[in-house]
PDB file of C-alpha atoms and ligand atoms in Angstrom:
ATOM      1  CA  UNK M   1      97.726 106.764 124.782  1.00 92.00           C
ATOM      2  CA  UNK M   2      97.753 108.820 121.599  1.00 97.00           C
ATOM      3  CA  UNK M   3     101.240 109.010 120.037  1.00 97.00           C
ATOM      4  CA  UNK M   4     102.284 112.528 119.024  1.00 98.00           C
ATOM      5  CA  UNK M   5     104.385 113.326 115.934  1.00 98.00           C
ATOM      6  CA  UNK M   6     105.034 116.541 114.073  1.00 98.00           C
ATOM      7  CA  UNK M   7     107.069 118.748 111.806  1.00 98.00           C
ATOM      8  CA  UNK M   8     109.228 121.647 112.965  1.00 98.00           C
ATOM      9  CA  UNK M   9     110.382 124.543 110.834  1.00 97.00           C
ATOM     10  CA  UNK M  10     109.925 128.217 110.082  1.00 97.00           C
ATOM     11  CA  UNK M  11     107.706 129.139 108.337  1.00 94.00           C
ATOM     12  CA  UNK M  12     105.625 125.988 108.802  1.00 95.00           C
ATOM     13  CA  UNK M  13     101.961 126.895 108.449  1.00 91.00           C
ATOM     14  CA  UNK M  14     101.759 125.785 104.775  1.00 90.00           C
ATOM     15  CA  UNK M  15     103.290 122.335 105.418  1.00 95.00           C
ATOM     16  CA  UNK M  16     101.350 119.455 103.857  1.00 97.00           C
ATOM     17  CA  UNK M  17     102.916 116.909 106.225  1.00 98.00           C
ATOM     18  CA  UNK M  18     100.110 117.024 108.851  1.00 98.00           C
ATOM     19  CA  UNK M  19      97.442 116.279 106.204  1.00 98.00           C
ATOM     20  CA  UNK M  20      99.535 113.441 104.772  1.00 98.00           C
ATOM     21  CA  UNK M  21     100.436 111.722 108.067  1.00 98.00           C
ATOM     22  CA  UNK M  22      97.049 112.184 109.735  1.00 98.00           C
ATOM     23  CA  UNK M  23      95.354 110.597 106.687  1.00 98.00           C
ATOM     24  CA  UNK M  24      97.681 107.600 107.089  1.00 98.00           C
ATOM     25  CA  UNK M  25      96.906 107.310 110.837  1.00 98.00           C
ATOM     26  CA  UNK M  26      93.150 107.405 110.155  1.00 98.00           C
ATOM     27  CA  UNK M  27      93.422 104.817 107.407  1.00 98.00           C
ATOM     28  CA  UNK M  28      95.356 102.386 109.635  1.00 98.00           C
ATOM     29  CA  UNK M  29      93.299 103.157 112.776  1.00 98.00           C
ATOM     30  CA  UNK M  30      96.594 104.120 114.411  1.00 98.00           C
ATOM     31  CA  UNK M  31      96.153 106.147 117.590  1.00 98.00           C
ATOM     32  CA  UNK M  32      98.436 108.988 116.523  1.00 98.00           C
ATOM     33  CA  UNK M  33      98.330 112.679 115.759  1.00 98.00           C
ATOM     34  CA  UNK M  34     100.727 114.778 113.659  1.00 98.00           C
ATOM     35  CA  UNK M  35     101.064 118.533 114.255  1.00 98.00           C
ATOM     36  CA  UNK M  36     103.031 121.442 112.795  1.00 98.00           C
ATOM     37  CA  UNK M  37     105.237 123.355 115.244  1.00 98.00           C
ATOM     38  CA  UNK M  38     106.672 126.775 114.424  1.00 98.00           C
ATOM     39  CA  UNK M  39     110.295 126.706 115.660  1.00 98.00           C
ATOM     40  CA  UNK M  40     112.593 129.617 114.900  1.00 96.00           C
ATOM     41  CA  UNK M  41     116.363 129.497 114.364  1.00 92.00           C
ATOM     42  CA  UNK M  42     118.087 129.468 117.726  1.00 94.00           C
ATOM     43  CA  UNK M  43     115.221 127.510 119.341  1.00 98.00           C
ATOM     44  CA  UNK M  44     115.986 124.161 117.720  1.00 98.00           C
ATOM     45  CA  UNK M  45     117.971 122.495 120.477  1.00 98.00           C
ATOM     46  CA  UNK M  46     115.461 123.396 123.188  1.00 98.00           C
ATOM     47  CA  UNK M  47     112.597 122.348 120.883  1.00 98.00           C
ATOM     48  CA  UNK M  48     114.160 118.909 120.304  1.00 98.00           C
ATOM     49  CA  UNK M  49     114.917 118.380 123.991  1.00 98.00           C
ATOM     50  CA  UNK M  50     111.471 119.632 124.986  1.00 98.00           C
ATOM     51  CA  UNK M  51     109.766 117.395 122.434  1.00 98.00           C
ATOM     52  CA  UNK M  52     111.671 114.372 123.757  1.00 98.00           C
ATOM     53  CA  UNK M  53     110.775 115.282 127.346  1.00 98.00           C
ATOM     54  CA  UNK M  54     107.114 115.566 126.350  1.00 98.00           C
ATOM     55  CA  UNK M  55     107.203 112.089 124.850  1.00 97.00           C
ATOM     56  CA  UNK M  56     106.778 113.222 121.235  1.00 98.00           C
ATOM     57  CA  UNK M  57     107.811 110.142 119.252  1.00 96.00           C
ATOM     58  CA  UNK M  58     109.112 111.586 116.019  1.00 98.00           C
ATOM     59  CA  UNK M  59     109.545 114.817 114.121  1.00 98.00           C
ATOM     60  CA  UNK M  60     110.099 115.859 110.572  1.00 98.00           C
ATOM     61  CA  UNK M  61     112.566 118.688 110.288  1.00 98.00           C
ATOM     62  CA  UNK M  62     112.449 121.334 107.626  1.00 96.00           C
ATOM     63  CA  UNK M  63     113.916 124.734 106.690  1.00 93.00           C
ATOM     64  CA  UNK M  64     115.890 126.239 108.429  1.00 95.00           C
ATOM     65  CA  UNK M  65     116.825 123.372 110.759  1.00 97.00           C
ATOM     66  CA  UNK M  66     117.920 120.453 108.558  1.00 96.00           C
ATOM     67  CA  UNK M  67     121.659 121.061 108.938  1.00 95.00           C
ATOM     68  CA  UNK M  68     121.778 121.993 112.629  1.00 97.00           C
ATOM     69  CA  UNK M  69     119.532 119.069 113.623  1.00 98.00           C
ATOM     70  CA  UNK M  70     122.022 116.704 111.972  1.00 97.00           C
ATOM     71  CA  UNK M  71     124.635 117.990 114.441  1.00 97.00           C
ATOM     72  CA  UNK M  72     122.413 117.729 117.521  1.00 98.00           C
ATOM     73  CA  UNK M  73     120.971 114.256 116.871  1.00 98.00           C
ATOM     74  CA  UNK M  74     122.895 111.064 116.076  1.00 98.00           C
ATOM     75  CA  UNK M  75     123.080 110.890 112.278  1.00 98.00           C
ATOM     76  CA  UNK M  76     122.866 107.741 110.175  1.00 96.00           C
ATOM     77  CA  UNK M  77     125.459 107.266 107.407  1.00 96.00           C
ATOM     78  CA  UNK M  78     123.529 109.210 104.741  1.00 97.00           C
ATOM     79  CA  UNK M  79     122.907 112.168 107.063  1.00 98.00           C
ATOM     80  CA  UNK M  80     126.558 112.199 108.032  1.00 97.00           C
ATOM     81  CA  UNK M  81     127.563 112.481 104.397  1.00 96.00           C
ATOM     82  CA  UNK M  82     124.838 114.897 103.297  1.00 97.00           C
ATOM     83  CA  UNK M  83     125.093 117.056 106.412  1.00 96.00           C
ATOM     84  CA  UNK M  84     121.301 117.483 106.586  1.00 96.00           C
ATOM     85  CA  UNK M  85     118.401 115.451 107.990  1.00 97.00           C
ATOM     86  CA  UNK M  86     114.621 115.678 107.716  1.00 98.00           C
ATOM     87  CA  UNK M  87     113.386 112.979 110.113  1.00 98.00           C
ATOM     88  CA  UNK M  88     114.095 112.473 113.814  1.00 98.00           C
ATOM     89  CA  UNK M  89     113.300 109.434 115.927  1.00 98.00           C
ATOM     90  CA  UNK M  90     113.324 111.118 119.325  1.00 97.00           C
ATOM     91  CA  UNK M  91     113.165 107.958 121.424  1.00 95.00           C
ATOM     92  CA  UNK M  92     116.432 106.822 119.803  1.00 97.00           C
ATOM     93  CA  UNK M  93     117.772 110.417 119.397  1.00 98.00           C
ATOM     94  CA  UNK M  94     118.657 109.503 115.799  1.00 98.00           C
ATOM     95  CA  UNK M  95     118.100 111.348 112.546  1.00 98.00           C
ATOM     96  CA  UNK M  96     117.621 110.274 108.939  1.00 98.00           C
ATOM     97  CA  UNK M  97     117.352 111.831 105.492  1.00 98.00           C
ATOM     98  CA  UNK M  98     114.264 110.415 103.793  1.00 98.00           C
ATOM     99  CA  UNK M  99     114.561 112.939 100.915  1.00 98.00           C
ATOM    100  CA  UNK M 100     117.043 110.467  99.390  1.00 98.00           C
ATOM    101  CA  UNK M 101     114.305 107.817  99.199  1.00 98.00           C
ATOM    102  CA  UNK M 102     111.869 110.488  97.932  1.00 98.00           C
ATOM    103  CA  UNK M 103     114.221 111.357  95.057  1.00 98.00           C
ATOM    104  CA  UNK M 104     114.770 107.738  94.008  1.00 98.00           C
ATOM    105  CA  UNK M 105     111.068 106.857  94.171  1.00 98.00           C
ATOM    106  CA  UNK M 106     109.949 109.983  92.262  1.00 98.00           C
ATOM    107  CA  UNK M 107     112.369 109.048  89.461  1.00 98.00           C
ATOM    108  CA  UNK M 108     111.236 105.424  89.518  1.00 98.00           C
ATOM    109  CA  UNK M 109     107.546 106.431  89.341  1.00 98.00           C
ATOM    110  CA  UNK M 110     108.368 108.499  86.247  1.00 98.00           C
ATOM    111  CA  UNK M 111     110.095 105.522  84.598  1.00 98.00           C
ATOM    112  CA  UNK M 112     113.483 107.270  84.567  1.00 98.00           C
ATOM    113  CA  UNK M 113     116.389 104.811  84.560  1.00 97.00           C
ATOM    114  CA  UNK M 114     119.195 106.384  86.570  1.00 97.00           C
ATOM    115  CA  UNK M 115     121.942 103.982  85.536  1.00 97.00           C
ATOM    116  CA  UNK M 116     124.668 105.786  83.617  1.00 97.00           C
ATOM    117  CA  UNK M 117     122.531 108.933  83.471  1.00 97.00           C
ATOM    118  CA  UNK M 118     124.102 112.388  83.028  1.00 98.00           C
ATOM    119  CA  UNK M 119     122.333 114.609  85.581  1.00 98.00           C
ATOM    120  CA  UNK M 120     122.380 118.324  86.287  1.00 98.00           C
ATOM    121  CA  UNK M 121     121.290 119.212  89.828  1.00 98.00           C
ATOM    122  CA  UNK M 122     120.338 122.892  90.093  1.00 98.00           C
ATOM    123  CA  UNK M 123     120.719 123.946  93.718  1.00 98.00           C
ATOM    124  CA  UNK M 124     123.215 123.046  96.423  1.00 96.00           C
ATOM    125  CA  UNK M 125     121.013 123.269  99.514  1.00 93.00           C
ATOM    126  CA  UNK M 126     119.624 120.387 101.572  1.00 93.00           C
ATOM    127  CA  UNK M 127     117.438 118.982  98.771  1.00 95.00           C
ATOM    128  CA  UNK M 128     120.174 119.324  96.158  1.00 96.00           C
ATOM    129  CA  UNK M 129     122.663 117.489  98.365  1.00 97.00           C
ATOM    130  CA  UNK M 130     120.186 114.651  99.034  1.00 97.00           C
ATOM    131  CA  UNK M 131     119.718 114.331  95.271  1.00 98.00           C
ATOM    132  CA  UNK M 132     123.451 114.284  94.547  1.00 98.00           C
ATOM    133  CA  UNK M 133     123.905 111.636  97.246  1.00 98.00           C
ATOM    134  CA  UNK M 134     121.049 109.553  95.780  1.00 98.00           C
ATOM    135  CA  UNK M 135     122.368 109.645  92.203  1.00 98.00           C
ATOM    136  CA  UNK M 136     126.127 109.967  92.213  1.00 96.00           C
ATOM    137  CA  UNK M 137     126.884 106.231  92.303  1.00 95.00           C
ATOM    138  CA  UNK M 138     124.426 105.432  89.511  1.00 97.00           C
ATOM    139  CA  UNK M 139     125.204 108.244  87.102  1.00 95.00           C
ATOM    140  CA  UNK M 140     127.433 111.182  86.253  1.00 97.00           C
ATOM    141  CA  UNK M 141     126.293 114.116  88.379  1.00 98.00           C
ATOM    142  CA  UNK M 142     126.907 117.827  87.804  1.00 98.00           C
ATOM    143  CA  UNK M 143     125.798 120.626  90.110  1.00 98.00           C
ATOM    144  CA  UNK M 144     125.146 124.283  89.474  1.00 98.00           C
ATOM    145  CA  UNK M 145     124.152 126.923  91.991  1.00 98.00           C
ATOM    146  CA  UNK M 146     123.281 130.626  92.174  1.00 97.00           C
ATOM    147  CA  UNK M 147     126.090 131.117  94.703  1.00 97.00           C
ATOM    148  CA  UNK M 148     129.034 129.523  92.902  1.00 97.00           C
ATOM    149  CA  UNK M 149     131.162 129.214  96.028  1.00 98.00           C
ATOM    150  CA  UNK M 150     128.551 127.084  97.790  1.00 97.00           C
ATOM    151  CA  UNK M 151     128.058 124.999  94.636  1.00 98.00           C
ATOM    152  CA  UNK M 152     131.791 124.343  94.336  1.00 98.00           C
ATOM    153  CA  UNK M 153     132.038 123.331  97.981  1.00 97.00           C
ATOM    154  CA  UNK M 154     129.158 120.851  97.620  1.00 97.00           C
ATOM    155  CA  UNK M 155     130.641 119.456  94.390  1.00 98.00           C
ATOM    156  CA  UNK M 156     133.969 118.881  96.161  1.00 98.00           C
ATOM    157  CA  UNK M 157     132.278 117.224  99.097  1.00 96.00           C
ATOM    158  CA  UNK M 158     130.491 114.688  96.878  1.00 97.00           C
ATOM    159  CA  UNK M 159     133.235 114.275  94.263  1.00 97.00           C
ATOM    160  CA  UNK M 160     131.058 115.609  91.421  1.00 98.00           C
ATOM    161  CA  UNK M 161     131.628 118.457  88.949  1.00 97.00           C
ATOM    162  CA  UNK M 162     130.487 122.052  89.441  1.00 98.00           C
ATOM    163  CA  UNK M 163     129.305 124.063  86.417  1.00 98.00           C
ATOM    164  CA  UNK M 164     128.822 127.838  86.488  1.00 96.00           C
ATOM    165  CA  UNK M 165     125.243 128.893  85.644  1.00 94.00           C
ATOM    166  CA  UNK M 166     126.664 131.032  82.804  1.00 94.00           C
ATOM    167  CA  UNK M 167     128.288 127.949  81.243  1.00 93.00           C
ATOM    168  CA  UNK M 168     125.130 125.821  81.102  1.00 94.00           C
ATOM    169  CA  UNK M 169     123.761 126.819  77.688  1.00 89.00           C
ATOM    170  CA  UNK M 170     126.375 124.790  75.787  1.00 90.00           C
ATOM    171  CA  UNK M 171     126.019 121.637  77.919  1.00 93.00           C
ATOM    172  CA  UNK M 172     123.793 118.576  77.482  1.00 96.00           C
ATOM    173  CA  UNK M 173     122.282 116.384  80.189  1.00 98.00           C
ATOM    174  CA  UNK M 174     119.837 113.469  80.261  1.00 98.00           C
ATOM    175  CA  UNK M 175     118.076 114.708  83.395  1.00 98.00           C
ATOM    176  CA  UNK M 176     117.663 118.163  84.933  1.00 98.00           C
ATOM    177  CA  UNK M 177     116.683 118.397  88.587  1.00 98.00           C
ATOM    178  CA  UNK M 178     115.396 121.639  90.060  1.00 98.00           C
ATOM    179  CA  UNK M 179     116.378 121.720  93.742  1.00 97.00           C
ATOM    180  CA  UNK M 180     115.724 125.464  94.161  1.00 97.00           C
ATOM    181  CA  UNK M 181     112.480 127.264  95.029  1.00 94.00           C
ATOM    182  CA  UNK M 182     112.275 128.726  91.473  1.00 96.00           C
ATOM    183  CA  UNK M 183     108.711 128.055  90.275  1.00 95.00           C
ATOM    184  CA  UNK M 184     107.314 127.682  93.779  1.00 94.00           C
ATOM    185  CA  UNK M 185     104.223 129.716  94.755  1.00 92.00           C
ATOM    186  CA  UNK M 186     105.497 133.146  95.772  1.00 91.00           C
ATOM    187  CA  UNK M 187     108.651 132.867  93.620  1.00 92.00           C
ATOM    188  CA  UNK M 188     109.025 133.922  89.960  1.00 88.00           C
ATOM    189  CA  UNK M 189     107.698 131.241  87.596  1.00 88.00           C
ATOM    190  CA  UNK M 190     110.837 131.200  85.456  1.00 95.00           C
ATOM    191  CA  UNK M 191     113.082 128.368  84.264  1.00 97.00           C
ATOM    192  CA  UNK M 192     116.022 127.442  86.523  1.00 97.00           C
ATOM    193  CA  UNK M 193     118.191 126.770  83.424  1.00 97.00           C
ATOM    194  CA  UNK M 194     118.174 128.123  79.854  1.00 95.00           C
ATOM    195  CA  UNK M 195     115.382 126.617  77.691  1.00 96.00           C
ATOM    196  CA  UNK M 196     118.029 125.197  75.309  1.00 96.00           C
ATOM    197  CA  UNK M 197     119.253 122.891  78.068  1.00 97.00           C
ATOM    198  CA  UNK M 198     115.732 121.590  78.688  1.00 97.00           C
ATOM    199  CA  UNK M 199     115.199 121.037  74.953  1.00 97.00           C
ATOM    200  CA  UNK M 200     118.292 118.831  74.779  1.00 96.00           C
ATOM    201  CA  UNK M 201     117.464 116.646  77.808  1.00 97.00           C
ATOM    202  CA  UNK M 202     115.127 113.664  78.010  1.00 98.00           C
ATOM    203  CA  UNK M 203     113.817 114.007  81.582  1.00 98.00           C
ATOM    204  CA  UNK M 204     113.125 116.720  84.141  1.00 98.00           C
ATOM    205  CA  UNK M 205     112.484 116.466  87.853  1.00 98.00           C
ATOM    206  CA  UNK M 206     111.099 119.522  89.609  1.00 98.00           C
ATOM    207  CA  UNK M 207     111.213 119.140  93.399  1.00 98.00           C
ATOM    208  CA  UNK M 208     108.779 122.049  93.690  1.00 97.00           C
ATOM    209  CA  UNK M 209     105.310 120.617  94.393  1.00 95.00           C
ATOM    210  CA  UNK M 210     103.210 123.755  94.855  1.00 93.00           C
ATOM    211  CA  UNK M 211     102.179 124.263  92.117  1.00 94.00           C
ATOM    212  CA  UNK M 212     102.751 120.757  90.685  1.00 94.00           C
ATOM    213  CA  UNK M 213     102.834 122.205  87.122  1.00 95.00           C
ATOM    214  CA  UNK M 214     105.770 124.625  87.137  1.00 97.00           C
ATOM    215  CA  UNK M 215     107.174 126.281  84.045  1.00 97.00           C
ATOM    216  CA  UNK M 216     110.009 123.716  84.039  1.00 98.00           C
ATOM    217  CA  UNK M 217     107.454 120.886  83.968  1.00 98.00           C
ATOM    218  CA  UNK M 218     105.462 122.560  81.173  1.00 98.00           C
ATOM    219  CA  UNK M 219     108.548 123.232  79.044  1.00 98.00           C
ATOM    220  CA  UNK M 220     109.859 119.703  79.690  1.00 98.00           C
ATOM    221  CA  UNK M 221     106.516 118.292  78.539  1.00 98.00           C
ATOM    222  CA  UNK M 222     106.628 120.465  75.403  1.00 98.00           C
ATOM    223  CA  UNK M 223     109.934 118.823  74.444  1.00 98.00           C
ATOM    224  CA  UNK M 224     108.675 115.310  75.172  1.00 98.00           C
ATOM    225  CA  UNK M 225     110.705 114.818  78.384  1.00 98.00           C
ATOM    226  CA  UNK M 226     109.747 112.312  81.052  1.00 98.00           C
ATOM    227  CA  UNK M 227     108.574 114.228  84.114  1.00 98.00           C
ATOM    228  CA  UNK M 228     109.400 113.245  87.694  1.00 98.00           C
ATOM    229  CA  UNK M 229     107.158 114.910  90.218  1.00 97.00           C
ATOM    230  CA  UNK M 230     107.917 116.923  93.354  1.00 98.00           C
ATOM    231  CA  UNK M 231     104.581 115.690  94.698  1.00 97.00           C
ATOM    232  CA  UNK M 232     105.833 112.099  94.470  1.00 98.00           C
ATOM    233  CA  UNK M 233     109.062 113.083  96.243  1.00 98.00           C
ATOM    234  CA  UNK M 234     107.033 114.702  99.014  1.00 98.00           C
ATOM    235  CA  UNK M 235     104.879 111.604  99.424  1.00 98.00           C
ATOM    236  CA  UNK M 236     107.707 109.083  99.377  1.00 98.00           C
ATOM    237  CA  UNK M 237     109.910 111.031 101.785  1.00 98.00           C
ATOM    238  CA  UNK M 238     106.848 111.235 104.051  1.00 98.00           C
ATOM    239  CA  UNK M 239     106.082 107.531 103.624  1.00 98.00           C
ATOM    240  CA  UNK M 240     109.611 106.578 104.630  1.00 98.00           C
ATOM    241  CA  UNK M 241     109.420 108.895 107.665  1.00 98.00           C
ATOM    242  CA  UNK M 242     106.061 107.315 108.590  1.00 98.00           C
ATOM    243  CA  UNK M 243     107.698 103.875 108.544  1.00 98.00           C
ATOM    244  CA  UNK M 244     110.591 105.094 110.730  1.00 98.00           C
ATOM    245  CA  UNK M 245     108.089 106.651 113.163  1.00 98.00           C
ATOM    246  CA  UNK M 246     105.620 103.766 113.444  1.00 97.00           C
ATOM    247  CA  UNK M 247     107.343 100.628 112.133  1.00 97.00           C
ATOM    248  CA  UNK M 248     104.263 100.144 109.905  1.00 98.00           C
ATOM    249  CA  UNK M 249     104.072  99.999 106.113  1.00 98.00           C
ATOM    250  CA  UNK M 250     102.974 103.433 104.916  1.00 98.00           C
ATOM    251  CA  UNK M 251      99.677 103.596 102.973  1.00 98.00           C
ATOM    252  CA  UNK M 252     101.261 105.525 100.102  1.00 98.00           C
ATOM    253  CA  UNK M 253      98.081 105.826  97.992  1.00 98.00           C
ATOM    254  CA  UNK M 254      96.134 107.260 100.927  1.00 98.00           C
ATOM    255  CA  UNK M 255      98.916 109.749 101.654  1.00 98.00           C
ATOM    256  CA  UNK M 256      99.036 110.748  97.981  1.00 98.00           C
ATOM    257  CA  UNK M 257      95.269 111.309  97.756  1.00 98.00           C
ATOM    258  CA  UNK M 258      95.388 113.517 100.872  1.00 98.00           C
ATOM    259  CA  UNK M 259      98.231 115.643  99.483  1.00 98.00           C
ATOM    260  CA  UNK M 260      96.776 115.966  95.975  1.00 97.00           C
ATOM    261  CA  UNK M 261      93.392 117.005  97.357  1.00 97.00           C
ATOM    262  CA  UNK M 262      95.023 119.623  99.599  1.00 96.00           C
ATOM    263  CA  UNK M 263      97.070 120.969  96.675  1.00 96.00           C
ATOM    264  CA  UNK M 264      93.865 121.266  94.616  1.00 95.00           C
ATOM    265  CA  UNK M 265      92.343 123.375  97.389  1.00 93.00           C
ATOM    266  CA  UNK M 266      95.437 125.625  97.397  1.00 88.00           C
ATOM    267  CA  UNK M 267      95.434 126.072  93.571  1.00 83.00           C
TER     268      UNK M 267
HETATM  269  N1  NAP O   1     109.256 117.627  96.936  1.00 52.40           N
HETATM  270  C1  NAP O   1     109.843 117.479  98.124  1.00 52.40           C
HETATM  271  O1  NAP O   1     109.567 116.554  98.890  1.00 52.40           O
HETATM  272  C2  NAP O   1     110.900 118.453  98.544  1.00 52.40           C
HETATM  273  C3  NAP O   1     111.781 118.138  99.593  1.00 52.40           C
HETATM  274  C4  NAP O   1     112.768 119.067  99.941  1.00 52.40           C
HETATM  275  C5  NAP O   1     112.831 120.271  99.261  1.00 52.40           C
HETATM  276  N2  NAP O   1     111.965 120.537  98.257  1.00 52.40           N
HETATM  277  C6  NAP O   1     112.028 121.802  97.517  1.00 52.40           C
HETATM  278  O2  NAP O   1     113.342 121.988  97.032  1.00 52.40           O
HETATM  279  C7  NAP O   1     113.677 123.362  97.060  1.00 52.40           C
HETATM  280  C8  NAP O   1     115.000 123.567  97.809  1.00 52.40           C
HETATM  281  O3  NAP O   1     114.864 123.153  99.151  1.00 52.40           O
HETATM  282  P1  NAP O   1     116.130 123.058 100.114  1.00 52.40           P
HETATM  283  O4  NAP O   1     115.659 122.385 101.329  1.00 52.40           O
HETATM  284  O5  NAP O   1     117.310 122.523  99.386  1.00 52.40           O
HETATM  285  O6  NAP O   1     116.394 124.615 100.422  1.00 52.40           O
HETATM  286  P2  NAP O   1     117.772 125.296 100.851  1.00 52.40           P
HETATM  287  O7  NAP O   1     118.610 124.361 101.635  1.00 52.40           O
HETATM  288  O8  NAP O   1     117.391 126.614 101.402  1.00 52.40           O
HETATM  289  O9  NAP O   1     118.523 125.532  99.439  1.00 52.40           O
HETATM  290  C9  NAP O   1     117.953 126.367  98.469  1.00 52.40           C
HETATM  291  C10 NAP O   1     118.757 126.276  97.175  1.00 52.40           C
HETATM  292  O10 NAP O   1     118.062 127.031  96.180  1.00 52.40           O
HETATM  293  C11 NAP O   1     118.891 128.099  95.718  1.00 52.40           C
HETATM  294  N3  NAP O   1     118.039 129.276  95.523  1.00 52.40           N
HETATM  295  C12 NAP O   1     117.238 129.861  96.438  1.00 52.40           C
HETATM  296  N4  NAP O   1     116.561 130.889  95.879  1.00 52.40           N
HETATM  297  C13 NAP O   1     116.982 130.948  94.581  1.00 52.40           C
HETATM  298  C14 NAP O   1     116.680 131.810  93.496  1.00 52.40           C
HETATM  299  N5  NAP O   1     115.781 132.808  93.616  1.00 52.40           N
HETATM  300  N6  NAP O   1     117.296 131.598  92.307  1.00 52.40           N
HETATM  301  C15 NAP O   1     118.196 130.580  92.180  1.00 52.40           C
HETATM  302  N7  NAP O   1     118.532 129.739  93.166  1.00 52.40           N
HETATM  303  C16 NAP O   1     117.928 129.925  94.358  1.00 52.40           C
HETATM  304  C17 NAP O   1     119.922 128.310  96.812  1.00 52.40           C
HETATM  305  O11 NAP O   1     121.068 128.890  96.210  1.00 52.40           O
HETATM  306  P3  NAP O   1     122.118 129.770  97.056  1.00 52.40           P
HETATM  307  O12 NAP O   1     123.142 128.807  97.572  1.00 52.40           O
HETATM  308  O13 NAP O   1     122.635 130.719  96.052  1.00 52.40           O
HETATM  309  O14 NAP O   1     121.325 130.445  98.159  1.00 52.40           O
HETATM  310  C18 NAP O   1     120.150 126.873  97.269  1.00 52.40           C
HETATM  311  O15 NAP O   1     120.986 126.181  96.379  1.00 52.40           O
HETATM  312  C19 NAP O   1     112.485 124.078  97.728  1.00 52.40           C
HETATM  313  O16 NAP O   1     111.648 124.587  96.724  1.00 52.40           O
HETATM  314  C20 NAP O   1     111.763 122.975  98.462  1.00 52.40           C
HETATM  315  O17 NAP O   1     110.371 123.216  98.564  1.00 52.40           O
HETATM  316  C21 NAP O   1     111.002 119.650  97.887  1.00 52.40           C
END
């Protein structure tokens, strides 16, 4: 019988996850299908229970449900600490955060050595927290956020330092991570930090993947920075979820080709 998987969120119609996972199923001749389900806030618990009752094997979980799902499902250690998940194994009623793997692999693909690195994470939402969790043991992590109160709370939670946005211009970092939607299609294509800060760093990582070439990426390139890609993060978080769902090794290259070709169509 065909195994059913999917992604739940709101809005969900632009998700690239179905293209990525269905390409992997086809490549491996796996009898599975991956669908996008529009689930509004307030409907999450019934959606998860309903999906389990219907025999849906696994779900990816995206905005606005990552935090609440971590409370409903049984979290692994990383989810417990981050307070947000993006992958649910419904047969086990467990949830995982594969964004952490996505972050580490995107940096590795870009040849960025994270040991001892001084990192600024811009954004204190789900993606920012996964990034802080991924990097805080390897390097010295700082966080900044539009809403200072939320940024401070996240910094406290992870034992890292909070910096006010207004205080950034005089600071230096090795790596700048954009974990906000600034630069994403539909948002202003501005820089998430002052240009001076980009000029002084040696690497940038923009989690935004649509478009893949944001202003942060272009300015980072201009100053000779190494560039870690949001597209790679998307693929590797998806690959890890695929492995949790199926127990099979994910065909990463196939998944990447499917995503890149879809992004070219959207450009
Ligand atoms: N490449 C990937 O695989 C991947 C995976 C996950 C996420 N992402 C991307 O990462 C970004 C953040 O996702 P998320 O899940 O962390 O979202 P989230 O939980 O909603 O958090 C959004 C963060 O961005 C900040 N923000 C929102 N709009 C802003 C604006 N106009 N100016 C400055 N800051 C703003 C928010 O600050 P406040 O606290 O002030 O609201 C918050 O810190 C999104 O663009 C998402 O597409 C990419």
